[in-house]
PDB file of C-alpha atoms in Angstrom:
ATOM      1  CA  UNK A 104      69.799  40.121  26.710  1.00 80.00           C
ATOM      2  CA  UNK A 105      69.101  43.368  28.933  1.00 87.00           C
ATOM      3  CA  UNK A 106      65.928  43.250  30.729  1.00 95.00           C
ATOM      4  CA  UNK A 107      62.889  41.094  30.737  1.00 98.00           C
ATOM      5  CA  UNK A 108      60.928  39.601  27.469  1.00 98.00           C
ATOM      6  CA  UNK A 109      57.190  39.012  27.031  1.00 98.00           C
ATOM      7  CA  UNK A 110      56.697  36.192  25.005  1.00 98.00           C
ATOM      8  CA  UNK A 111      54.212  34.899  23.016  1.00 98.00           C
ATOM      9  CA  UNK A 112      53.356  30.537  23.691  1.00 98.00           C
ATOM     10  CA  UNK A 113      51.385  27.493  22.277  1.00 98.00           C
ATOM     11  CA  UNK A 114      49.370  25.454  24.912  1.00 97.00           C
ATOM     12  CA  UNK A 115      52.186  23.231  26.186  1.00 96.00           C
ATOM     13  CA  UNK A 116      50.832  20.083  25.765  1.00 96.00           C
ATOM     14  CA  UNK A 117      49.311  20.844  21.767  1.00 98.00           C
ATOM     15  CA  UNK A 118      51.277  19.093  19.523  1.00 98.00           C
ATOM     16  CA  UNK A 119      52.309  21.696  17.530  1.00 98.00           C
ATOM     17  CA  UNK A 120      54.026  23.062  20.821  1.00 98.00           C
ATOM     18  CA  UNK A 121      55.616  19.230  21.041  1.00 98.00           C
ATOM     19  CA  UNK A 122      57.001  19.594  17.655  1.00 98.00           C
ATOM     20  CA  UNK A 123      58.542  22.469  17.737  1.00 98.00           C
ATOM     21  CA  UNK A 124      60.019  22.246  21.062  1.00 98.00           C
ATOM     22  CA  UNK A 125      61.459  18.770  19.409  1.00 97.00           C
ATOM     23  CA  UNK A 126      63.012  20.681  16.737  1.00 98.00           C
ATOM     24  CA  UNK A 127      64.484  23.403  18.691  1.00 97.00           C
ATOM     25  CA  UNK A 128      66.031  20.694  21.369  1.00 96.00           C
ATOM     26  CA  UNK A 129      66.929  17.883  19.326  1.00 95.00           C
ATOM     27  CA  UNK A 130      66.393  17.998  15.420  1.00 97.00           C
ATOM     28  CA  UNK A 131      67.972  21.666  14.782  1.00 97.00           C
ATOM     29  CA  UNK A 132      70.886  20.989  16.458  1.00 96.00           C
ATOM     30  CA  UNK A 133      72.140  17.739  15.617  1.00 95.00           C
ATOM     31  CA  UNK A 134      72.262  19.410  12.102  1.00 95.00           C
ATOM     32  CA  UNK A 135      75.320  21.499  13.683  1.00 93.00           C
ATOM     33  CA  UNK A 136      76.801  19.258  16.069  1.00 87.00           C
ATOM     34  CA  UNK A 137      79.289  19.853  17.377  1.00 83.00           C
ATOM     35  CA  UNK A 138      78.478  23.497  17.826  1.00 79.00           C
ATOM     36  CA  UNK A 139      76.392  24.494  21.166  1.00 83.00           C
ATOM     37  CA  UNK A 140      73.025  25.257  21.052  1.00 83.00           C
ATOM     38  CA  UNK A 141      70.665  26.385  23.776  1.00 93.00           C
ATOM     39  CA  UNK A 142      67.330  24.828  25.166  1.00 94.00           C
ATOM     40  CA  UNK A 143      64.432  26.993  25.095  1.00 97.00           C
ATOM     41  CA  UNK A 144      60.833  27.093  24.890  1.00 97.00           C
ATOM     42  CA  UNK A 145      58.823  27.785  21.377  1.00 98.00           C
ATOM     43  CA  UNK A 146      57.968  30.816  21.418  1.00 98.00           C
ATOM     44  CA  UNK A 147      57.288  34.732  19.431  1.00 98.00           C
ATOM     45  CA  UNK A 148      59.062  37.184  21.317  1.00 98.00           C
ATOM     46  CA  UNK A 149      56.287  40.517  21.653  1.00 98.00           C
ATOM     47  CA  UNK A 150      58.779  42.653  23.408  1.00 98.00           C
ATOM     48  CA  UNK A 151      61.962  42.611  25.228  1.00 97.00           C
ATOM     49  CA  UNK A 152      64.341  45.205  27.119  1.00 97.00           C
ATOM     50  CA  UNK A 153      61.561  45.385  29.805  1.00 98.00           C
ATOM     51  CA  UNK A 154      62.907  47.333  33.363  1.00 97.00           C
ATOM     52  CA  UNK A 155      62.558  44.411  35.936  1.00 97.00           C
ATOM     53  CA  UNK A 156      61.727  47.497  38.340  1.00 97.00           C
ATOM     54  CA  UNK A 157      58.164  47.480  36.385  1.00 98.00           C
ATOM     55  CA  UNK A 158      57.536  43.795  37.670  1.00 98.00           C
ATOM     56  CA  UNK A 159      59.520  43.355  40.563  1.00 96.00           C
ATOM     57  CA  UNK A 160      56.725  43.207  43.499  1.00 97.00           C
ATOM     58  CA  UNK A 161      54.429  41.381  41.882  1.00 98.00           C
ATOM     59  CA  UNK A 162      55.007  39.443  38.431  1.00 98.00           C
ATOM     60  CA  UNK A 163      51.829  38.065  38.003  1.00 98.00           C
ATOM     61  CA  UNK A 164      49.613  41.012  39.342  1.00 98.00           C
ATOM     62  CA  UNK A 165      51.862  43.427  36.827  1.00 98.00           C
ATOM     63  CA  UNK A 166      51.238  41.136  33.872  1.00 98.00           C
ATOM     64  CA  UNK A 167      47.400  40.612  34.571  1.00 97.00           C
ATOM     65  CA  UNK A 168      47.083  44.139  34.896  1.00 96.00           C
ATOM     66  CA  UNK A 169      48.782  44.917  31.224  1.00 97.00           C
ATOM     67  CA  UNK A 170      46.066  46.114  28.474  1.00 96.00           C
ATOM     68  CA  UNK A 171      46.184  44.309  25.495  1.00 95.00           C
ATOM     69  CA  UNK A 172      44.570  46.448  22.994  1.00 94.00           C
ATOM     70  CA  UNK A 173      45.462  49.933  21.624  1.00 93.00           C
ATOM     71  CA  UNK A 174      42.101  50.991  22.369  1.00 91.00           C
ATOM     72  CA  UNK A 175      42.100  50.390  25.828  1.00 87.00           C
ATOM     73  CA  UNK A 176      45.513  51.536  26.605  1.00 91.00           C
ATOM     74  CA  UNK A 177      44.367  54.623  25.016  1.00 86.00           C
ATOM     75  CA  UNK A 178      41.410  54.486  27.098  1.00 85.00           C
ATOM     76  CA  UNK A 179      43.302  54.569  30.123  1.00 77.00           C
ATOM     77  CA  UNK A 180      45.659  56.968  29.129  1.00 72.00           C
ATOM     78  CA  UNK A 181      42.160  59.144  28.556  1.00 75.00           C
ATOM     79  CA  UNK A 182      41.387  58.571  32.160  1.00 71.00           C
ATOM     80  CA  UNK A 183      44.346  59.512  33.568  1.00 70.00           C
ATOM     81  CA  UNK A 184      44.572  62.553  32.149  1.00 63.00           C
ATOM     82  CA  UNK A 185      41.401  63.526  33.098  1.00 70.00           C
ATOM     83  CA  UNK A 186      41.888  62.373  36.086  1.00 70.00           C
ATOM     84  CA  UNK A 187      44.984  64.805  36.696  1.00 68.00           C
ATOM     85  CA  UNK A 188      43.071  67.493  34.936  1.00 65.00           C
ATOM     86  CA  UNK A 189      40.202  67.288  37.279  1.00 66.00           C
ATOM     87  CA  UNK A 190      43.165  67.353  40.216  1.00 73.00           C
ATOM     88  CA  UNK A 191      44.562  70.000  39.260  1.00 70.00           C
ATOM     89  CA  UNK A 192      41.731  71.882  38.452  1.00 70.00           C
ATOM     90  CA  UNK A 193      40.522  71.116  42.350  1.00 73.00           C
ATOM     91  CA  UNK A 194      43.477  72.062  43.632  1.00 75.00           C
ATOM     92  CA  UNK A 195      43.460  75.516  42.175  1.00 74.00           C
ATOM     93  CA  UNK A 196      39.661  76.559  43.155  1.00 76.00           C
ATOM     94  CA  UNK A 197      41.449  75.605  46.643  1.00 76.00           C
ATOM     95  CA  UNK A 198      44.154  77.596  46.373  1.00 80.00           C
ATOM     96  CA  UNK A 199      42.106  80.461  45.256  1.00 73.00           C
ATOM     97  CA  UNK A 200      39.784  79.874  48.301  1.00 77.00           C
ATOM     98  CA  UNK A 201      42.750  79.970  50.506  1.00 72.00           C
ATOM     99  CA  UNK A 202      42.904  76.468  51.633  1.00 68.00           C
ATOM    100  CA  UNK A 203      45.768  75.229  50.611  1.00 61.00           C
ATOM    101  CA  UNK A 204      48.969  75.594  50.501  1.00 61.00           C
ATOM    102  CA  UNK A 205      50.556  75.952  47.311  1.00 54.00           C
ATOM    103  CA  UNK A 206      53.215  73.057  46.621  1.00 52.00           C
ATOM    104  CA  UNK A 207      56.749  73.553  47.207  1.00 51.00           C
ATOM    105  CA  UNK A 208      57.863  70.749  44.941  1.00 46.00           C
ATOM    106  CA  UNK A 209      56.967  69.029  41.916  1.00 44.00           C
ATOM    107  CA  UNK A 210      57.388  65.599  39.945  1.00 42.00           C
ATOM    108  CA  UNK A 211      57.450  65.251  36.604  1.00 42.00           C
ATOM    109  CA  UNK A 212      56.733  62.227  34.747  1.00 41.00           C
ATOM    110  CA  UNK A 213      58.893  59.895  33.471  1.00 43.00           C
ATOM    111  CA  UNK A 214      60.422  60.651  30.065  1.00 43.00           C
ATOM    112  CA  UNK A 215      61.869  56.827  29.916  1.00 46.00           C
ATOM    113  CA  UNK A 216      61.284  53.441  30.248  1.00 41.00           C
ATOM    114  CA  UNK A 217      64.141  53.582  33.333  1.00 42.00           C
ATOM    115  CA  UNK A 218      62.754  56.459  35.349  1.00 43.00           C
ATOM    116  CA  UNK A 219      59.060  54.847  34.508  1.00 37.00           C
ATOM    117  CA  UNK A 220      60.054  51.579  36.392  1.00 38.00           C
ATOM    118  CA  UNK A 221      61.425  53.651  39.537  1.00 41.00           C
ATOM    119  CA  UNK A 222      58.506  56.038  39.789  1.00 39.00           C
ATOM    120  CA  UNK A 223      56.099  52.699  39.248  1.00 37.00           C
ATOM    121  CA  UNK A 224      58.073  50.441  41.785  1.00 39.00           C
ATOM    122  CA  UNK A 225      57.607  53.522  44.673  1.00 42.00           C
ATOM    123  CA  UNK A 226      53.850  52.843  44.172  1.00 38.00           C
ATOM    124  CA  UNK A 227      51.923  51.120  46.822  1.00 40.00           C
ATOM    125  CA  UNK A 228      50.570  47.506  45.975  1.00 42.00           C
ATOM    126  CA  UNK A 229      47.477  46.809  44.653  1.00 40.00           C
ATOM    127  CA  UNK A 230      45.195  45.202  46.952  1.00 40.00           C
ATOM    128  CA  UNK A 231      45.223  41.333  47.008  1.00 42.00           C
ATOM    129  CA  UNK A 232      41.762  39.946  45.062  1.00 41.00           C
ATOM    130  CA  UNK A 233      41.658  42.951  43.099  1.00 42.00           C
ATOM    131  CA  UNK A 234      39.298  42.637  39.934  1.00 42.00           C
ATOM    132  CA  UNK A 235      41.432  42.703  36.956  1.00 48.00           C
ATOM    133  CA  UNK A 236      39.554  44.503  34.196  1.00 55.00           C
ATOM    134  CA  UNK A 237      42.321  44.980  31.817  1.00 70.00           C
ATOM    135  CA  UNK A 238      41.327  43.942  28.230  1.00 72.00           C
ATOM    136  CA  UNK A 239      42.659  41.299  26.085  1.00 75.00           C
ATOM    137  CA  UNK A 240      42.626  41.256  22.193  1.00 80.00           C
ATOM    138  CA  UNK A 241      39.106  41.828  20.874  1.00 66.00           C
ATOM    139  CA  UNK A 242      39.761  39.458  17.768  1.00 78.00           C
ATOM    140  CA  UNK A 243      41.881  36.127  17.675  1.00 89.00           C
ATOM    141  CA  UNK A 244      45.672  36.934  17.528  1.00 97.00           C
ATOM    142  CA  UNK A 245      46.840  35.311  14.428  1.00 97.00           C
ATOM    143  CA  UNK A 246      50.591  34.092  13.973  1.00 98.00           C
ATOM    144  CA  UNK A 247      51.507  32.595  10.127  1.00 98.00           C
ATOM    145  CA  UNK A 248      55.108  30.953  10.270  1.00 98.00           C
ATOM    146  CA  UNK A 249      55.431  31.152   6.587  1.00 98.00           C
ATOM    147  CA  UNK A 250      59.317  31.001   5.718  1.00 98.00           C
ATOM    148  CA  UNK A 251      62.769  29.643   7.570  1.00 98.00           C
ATOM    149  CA  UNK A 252      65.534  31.985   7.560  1.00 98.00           C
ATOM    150  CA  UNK A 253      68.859  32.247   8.454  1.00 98.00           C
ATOM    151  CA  UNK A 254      70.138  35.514  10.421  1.00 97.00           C
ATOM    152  CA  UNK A 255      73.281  36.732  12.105  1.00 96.00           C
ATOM    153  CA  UNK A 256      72.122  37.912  15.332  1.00 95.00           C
ATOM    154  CA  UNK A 257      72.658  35.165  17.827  1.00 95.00           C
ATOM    155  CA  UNK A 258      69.171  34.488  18.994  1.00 95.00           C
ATOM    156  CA  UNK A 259      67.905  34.834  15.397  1.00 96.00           C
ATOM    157  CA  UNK A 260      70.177  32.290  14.026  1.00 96.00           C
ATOM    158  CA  UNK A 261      67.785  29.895  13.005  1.00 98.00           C
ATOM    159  CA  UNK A 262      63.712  31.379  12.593  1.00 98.00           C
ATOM    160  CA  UNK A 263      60.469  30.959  11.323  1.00 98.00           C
ATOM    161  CA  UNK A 264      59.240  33.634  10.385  1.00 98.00           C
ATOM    162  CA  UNK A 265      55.723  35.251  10.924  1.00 98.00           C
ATOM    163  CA  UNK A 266      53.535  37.811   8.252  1.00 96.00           C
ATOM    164  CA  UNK A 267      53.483  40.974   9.331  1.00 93.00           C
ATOM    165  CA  UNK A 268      51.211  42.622   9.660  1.00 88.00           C
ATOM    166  CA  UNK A 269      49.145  39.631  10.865  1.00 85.00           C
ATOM    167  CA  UNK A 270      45.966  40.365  12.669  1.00 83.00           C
ATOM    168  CA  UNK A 271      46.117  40.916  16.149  1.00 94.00           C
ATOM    169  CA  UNK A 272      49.450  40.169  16.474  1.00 97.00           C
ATOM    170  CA  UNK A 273      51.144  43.617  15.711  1.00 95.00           C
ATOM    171  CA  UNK A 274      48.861  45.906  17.995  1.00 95.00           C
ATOM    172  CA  UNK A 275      49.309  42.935  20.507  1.00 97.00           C
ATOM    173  CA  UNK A 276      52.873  43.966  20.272  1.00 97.00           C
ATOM    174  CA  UNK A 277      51.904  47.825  20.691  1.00 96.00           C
ATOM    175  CA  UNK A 278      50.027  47.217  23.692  1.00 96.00           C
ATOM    176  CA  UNK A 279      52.660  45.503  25.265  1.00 97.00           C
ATOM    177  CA  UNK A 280      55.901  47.392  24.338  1.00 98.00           C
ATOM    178  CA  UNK A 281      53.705  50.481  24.751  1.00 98.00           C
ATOM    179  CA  UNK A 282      53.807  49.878  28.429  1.00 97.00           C
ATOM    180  CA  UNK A 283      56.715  47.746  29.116  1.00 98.00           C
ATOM    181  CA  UNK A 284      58.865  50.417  26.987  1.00 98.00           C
ATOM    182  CA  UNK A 285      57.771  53.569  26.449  1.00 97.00           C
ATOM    183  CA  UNK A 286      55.805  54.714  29.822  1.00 95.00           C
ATOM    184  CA  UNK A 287      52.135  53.900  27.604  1.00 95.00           C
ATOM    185  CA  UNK A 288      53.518  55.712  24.646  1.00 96.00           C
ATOM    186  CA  UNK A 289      51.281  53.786  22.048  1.00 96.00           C
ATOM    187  CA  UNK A 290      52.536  56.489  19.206  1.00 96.00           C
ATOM    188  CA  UNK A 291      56.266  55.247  19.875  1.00 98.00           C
ATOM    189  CA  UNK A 292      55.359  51.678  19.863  1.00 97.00           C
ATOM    190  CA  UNK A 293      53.626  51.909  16.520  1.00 96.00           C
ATOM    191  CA  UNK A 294      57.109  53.377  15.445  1.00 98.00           C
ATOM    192  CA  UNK A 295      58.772  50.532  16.764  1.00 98.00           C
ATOM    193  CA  UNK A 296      56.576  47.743  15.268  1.00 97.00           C
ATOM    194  CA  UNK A 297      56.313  49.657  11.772  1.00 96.00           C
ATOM    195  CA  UNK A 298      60.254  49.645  11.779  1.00 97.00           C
ATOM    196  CA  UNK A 299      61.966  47.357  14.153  1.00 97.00           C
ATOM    197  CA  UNK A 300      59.273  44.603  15.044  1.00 97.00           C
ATOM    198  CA  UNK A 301      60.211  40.924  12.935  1.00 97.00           C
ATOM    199  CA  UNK A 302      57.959  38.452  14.955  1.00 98.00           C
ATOM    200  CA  UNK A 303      59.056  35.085  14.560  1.00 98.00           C
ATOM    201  CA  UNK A 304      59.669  31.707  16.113  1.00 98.00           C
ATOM    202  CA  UNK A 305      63.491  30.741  16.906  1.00 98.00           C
ATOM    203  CA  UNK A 306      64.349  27.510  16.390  1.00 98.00           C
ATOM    204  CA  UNK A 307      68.564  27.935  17.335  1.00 97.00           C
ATOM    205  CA  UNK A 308      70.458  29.779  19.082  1.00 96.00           C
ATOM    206  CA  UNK A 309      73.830  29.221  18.498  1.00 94.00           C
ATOM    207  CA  UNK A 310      78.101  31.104  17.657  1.00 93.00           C
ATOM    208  CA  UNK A 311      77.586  30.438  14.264  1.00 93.00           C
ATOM    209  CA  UNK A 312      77.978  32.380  11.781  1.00 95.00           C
ATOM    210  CA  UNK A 313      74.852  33.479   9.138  1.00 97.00           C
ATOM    211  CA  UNK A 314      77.041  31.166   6.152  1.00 97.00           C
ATOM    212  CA  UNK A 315      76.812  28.405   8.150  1.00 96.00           C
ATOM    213  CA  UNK A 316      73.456  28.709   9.285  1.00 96.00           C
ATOM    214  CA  UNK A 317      71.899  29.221   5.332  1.00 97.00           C
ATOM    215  CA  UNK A 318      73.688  26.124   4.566  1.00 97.00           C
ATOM    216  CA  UNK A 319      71.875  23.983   6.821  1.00 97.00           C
ATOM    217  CA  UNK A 320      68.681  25.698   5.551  1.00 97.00           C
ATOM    218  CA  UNK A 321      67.955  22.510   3.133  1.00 97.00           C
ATOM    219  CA  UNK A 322      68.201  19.748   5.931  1.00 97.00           C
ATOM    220  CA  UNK A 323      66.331  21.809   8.313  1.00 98.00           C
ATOM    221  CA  UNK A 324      63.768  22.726   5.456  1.00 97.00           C
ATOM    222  CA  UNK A 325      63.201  18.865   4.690  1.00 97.00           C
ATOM    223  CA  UNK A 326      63.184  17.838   8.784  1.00 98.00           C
ATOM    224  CA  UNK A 327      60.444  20.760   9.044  1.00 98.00           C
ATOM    225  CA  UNK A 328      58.192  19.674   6.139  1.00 97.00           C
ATOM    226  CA  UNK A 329      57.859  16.142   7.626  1.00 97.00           C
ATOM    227  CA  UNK A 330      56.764  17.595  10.658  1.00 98.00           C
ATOM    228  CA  UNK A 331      54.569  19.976   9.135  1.00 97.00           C
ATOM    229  CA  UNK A 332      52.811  16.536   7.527  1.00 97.00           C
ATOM    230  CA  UNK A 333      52.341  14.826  10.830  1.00 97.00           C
ATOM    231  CA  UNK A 334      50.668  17.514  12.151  1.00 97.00           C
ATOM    232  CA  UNK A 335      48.175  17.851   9.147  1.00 97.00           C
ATOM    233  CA  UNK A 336      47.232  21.180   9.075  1.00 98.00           C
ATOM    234  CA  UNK A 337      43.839  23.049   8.078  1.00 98.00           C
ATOM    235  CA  UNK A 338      43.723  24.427   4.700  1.00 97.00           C
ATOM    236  CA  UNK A 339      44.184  27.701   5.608  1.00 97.00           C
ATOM    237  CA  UNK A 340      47.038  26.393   7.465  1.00 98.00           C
ATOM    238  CA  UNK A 341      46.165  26.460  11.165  1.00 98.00           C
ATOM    239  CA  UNK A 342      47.896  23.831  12.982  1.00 98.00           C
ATOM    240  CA  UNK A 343      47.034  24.928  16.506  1.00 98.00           C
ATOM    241  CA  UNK A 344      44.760  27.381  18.662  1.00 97.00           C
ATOM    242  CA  UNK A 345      44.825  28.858  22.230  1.00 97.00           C
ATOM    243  CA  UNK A 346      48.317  30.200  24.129  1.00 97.00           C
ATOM    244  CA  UNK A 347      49.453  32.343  26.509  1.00 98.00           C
ATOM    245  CA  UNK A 348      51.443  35.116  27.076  1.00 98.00           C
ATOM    246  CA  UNK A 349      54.126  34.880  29.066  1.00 98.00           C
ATOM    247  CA  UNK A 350      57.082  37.408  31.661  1.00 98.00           C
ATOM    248  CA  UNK A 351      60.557  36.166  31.498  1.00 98.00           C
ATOM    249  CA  UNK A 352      63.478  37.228  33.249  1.00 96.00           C
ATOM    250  CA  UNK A 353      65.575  37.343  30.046  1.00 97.00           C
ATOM    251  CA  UNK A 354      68.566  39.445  31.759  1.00 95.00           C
ATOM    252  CA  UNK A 355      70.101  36.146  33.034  1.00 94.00           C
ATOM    253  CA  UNK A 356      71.927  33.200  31.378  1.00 94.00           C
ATOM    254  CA  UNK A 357      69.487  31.487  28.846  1.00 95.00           C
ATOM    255  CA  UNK A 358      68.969  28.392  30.833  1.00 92.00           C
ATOM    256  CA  UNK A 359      67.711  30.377  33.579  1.00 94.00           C
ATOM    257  CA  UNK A 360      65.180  31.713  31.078  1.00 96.00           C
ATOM    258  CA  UNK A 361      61.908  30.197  32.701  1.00 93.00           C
ATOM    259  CA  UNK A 362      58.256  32.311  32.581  1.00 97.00           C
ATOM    260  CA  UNK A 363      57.639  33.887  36.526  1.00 98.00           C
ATOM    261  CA  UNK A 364      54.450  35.054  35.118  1.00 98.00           C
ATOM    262  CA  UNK A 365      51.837  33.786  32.971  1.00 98.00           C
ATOM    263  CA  UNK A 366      48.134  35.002  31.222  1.00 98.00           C
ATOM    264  CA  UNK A 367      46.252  32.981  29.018  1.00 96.00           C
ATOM    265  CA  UNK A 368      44.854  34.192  25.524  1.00 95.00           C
ATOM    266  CA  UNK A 369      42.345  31.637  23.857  1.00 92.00           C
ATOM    267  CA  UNK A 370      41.999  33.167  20.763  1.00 93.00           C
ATOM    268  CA  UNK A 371      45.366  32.847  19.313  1.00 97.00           C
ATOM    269  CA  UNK A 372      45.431  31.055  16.225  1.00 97.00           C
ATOM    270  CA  UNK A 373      48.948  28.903  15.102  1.00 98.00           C
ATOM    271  CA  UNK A 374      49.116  28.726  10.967  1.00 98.00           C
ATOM    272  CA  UNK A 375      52.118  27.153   9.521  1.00 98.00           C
ATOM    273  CA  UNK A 376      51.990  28.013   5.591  1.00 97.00           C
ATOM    274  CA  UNK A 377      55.993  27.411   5.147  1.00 94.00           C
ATOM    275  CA  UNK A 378      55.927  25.042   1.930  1.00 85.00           C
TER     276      UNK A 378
END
């Protein structure tokens, strides 16, 4: 997979997070032995195809740094155009005043996620200690795994699948994509959520093919509902709160896929209605 992946996580040690990770390294694929599967963590991918470029100096500082809400990403968007409005505006009264020179060059802002990532890793760092006053998601984040599914793409072979729109979780997605993907472009991300964006939780990846995977559907189904039991859920079907986001280096082979980055959200909320 090109790029890096922000993903979505249950507190480690919650046993929903146990169960799943059970399923997805043990219980899912015994039910295709002998095919391969792959280890990985539980997780709902929020975006992926991120420019390592925009992360590269400092993981952690570029992840605390991300705003999580639509409103204050277009907040700071706001800012920075007044900002360069307010520049420019200066620089002309000094040109007209006759002191300055007028420029010789010019930059123009990125028009991709590619030239984005250059133009941000040519900035200087941050300074260490720096307050982070980036927001995080006004209201809880809500993910409802309410149907298994069988799919052809190779990570998506195997999924529970999460309501959309679900509250919180699809402008969390905006933010994010917004500025991993699209320079900030929060009108492009809300394209991209509207008509690309299928949050789920994989539970297999594997070189099968879709046929084979729909077969195992009923075994997997009936493994799934006895978990489900253990964990007795809440009526509305909340089986686990708190999580983090995470930065992986997705670009690599999938056993190398490990977070180098992590920021904790407390009001996420876990609901498995699946029946």
């Amino acid at each position: 997979m090109p790029g890096s992946s922000i993903w979505l996580i249950p507190p480690p040690r919650d046993p929903f997070n146990r169960t799943m990770q059970t399923q997805i390294t043990s219980m899912v694929p015994m039910r295709f032995a002998p095919s391969k599967a792959h280890n990985f963590i539980p997780h709902v991918t929020l975006t992926s195809t991120i420019s390592p470029a925009l992360h590269e100096v400092d993981a952690q500082a570029w992840l605390d740094g991300l705003e999580l809400t639509i409103e204050g990403l277009q907040a700071l968007s706001a800012a920075k155009d007044r900002e360069e409005a307010d520049s420019a505006a200066a620089e002309k009264r000094a040109l007209e005043a006759g002191n300055l020179e007028p420029a010789t060059t010019t930059t123009t802002a990125a028009s991709d996620p590619e030239k984005a990532a250059e133009q941000a890793a040519e900035q200087p760092e941050a300074p260490k200690g720096e307050e982070n006053k980036a927001s995080i998601p006004a209201k809880p984040v809500e993910v409802n795994l309410y149907e298994l599914e069988a799919g052809e793409p190779f990570f998506k072979k195997l999924t529970l699948r999460a309501k959309k729109p679900c509250p919180g979780l699809s402008e969390l997605a905006v933010a994010v994509r917004a500025q991993g993907c699209y320079s900030g472009d929060v009108e492009t991300a809300k394209s991209w959520e509207k008509d690309e964006y299928l949050p789920h939780l994989s539970l297999l990846y594997a070189d099968v093919t879709r046929e084979e995977a729909q077969k195992k559907i009923p075994g997997v189904l009936q493994d799934l509902v006895r978990a489900k039991a253990i964990l007795k859920p809440a009526r509305d079907g909340t089986v686990a709160k708190g999580g983090s986001i995470v930065l992986v280096t997705t670009d690599r082979e999938i056993q190398e896929w490990k977070p180098i980055a992590s920021r904790q959200l407390p009001e996420v909320v876990w609901k498995w209605t699946m029946t």
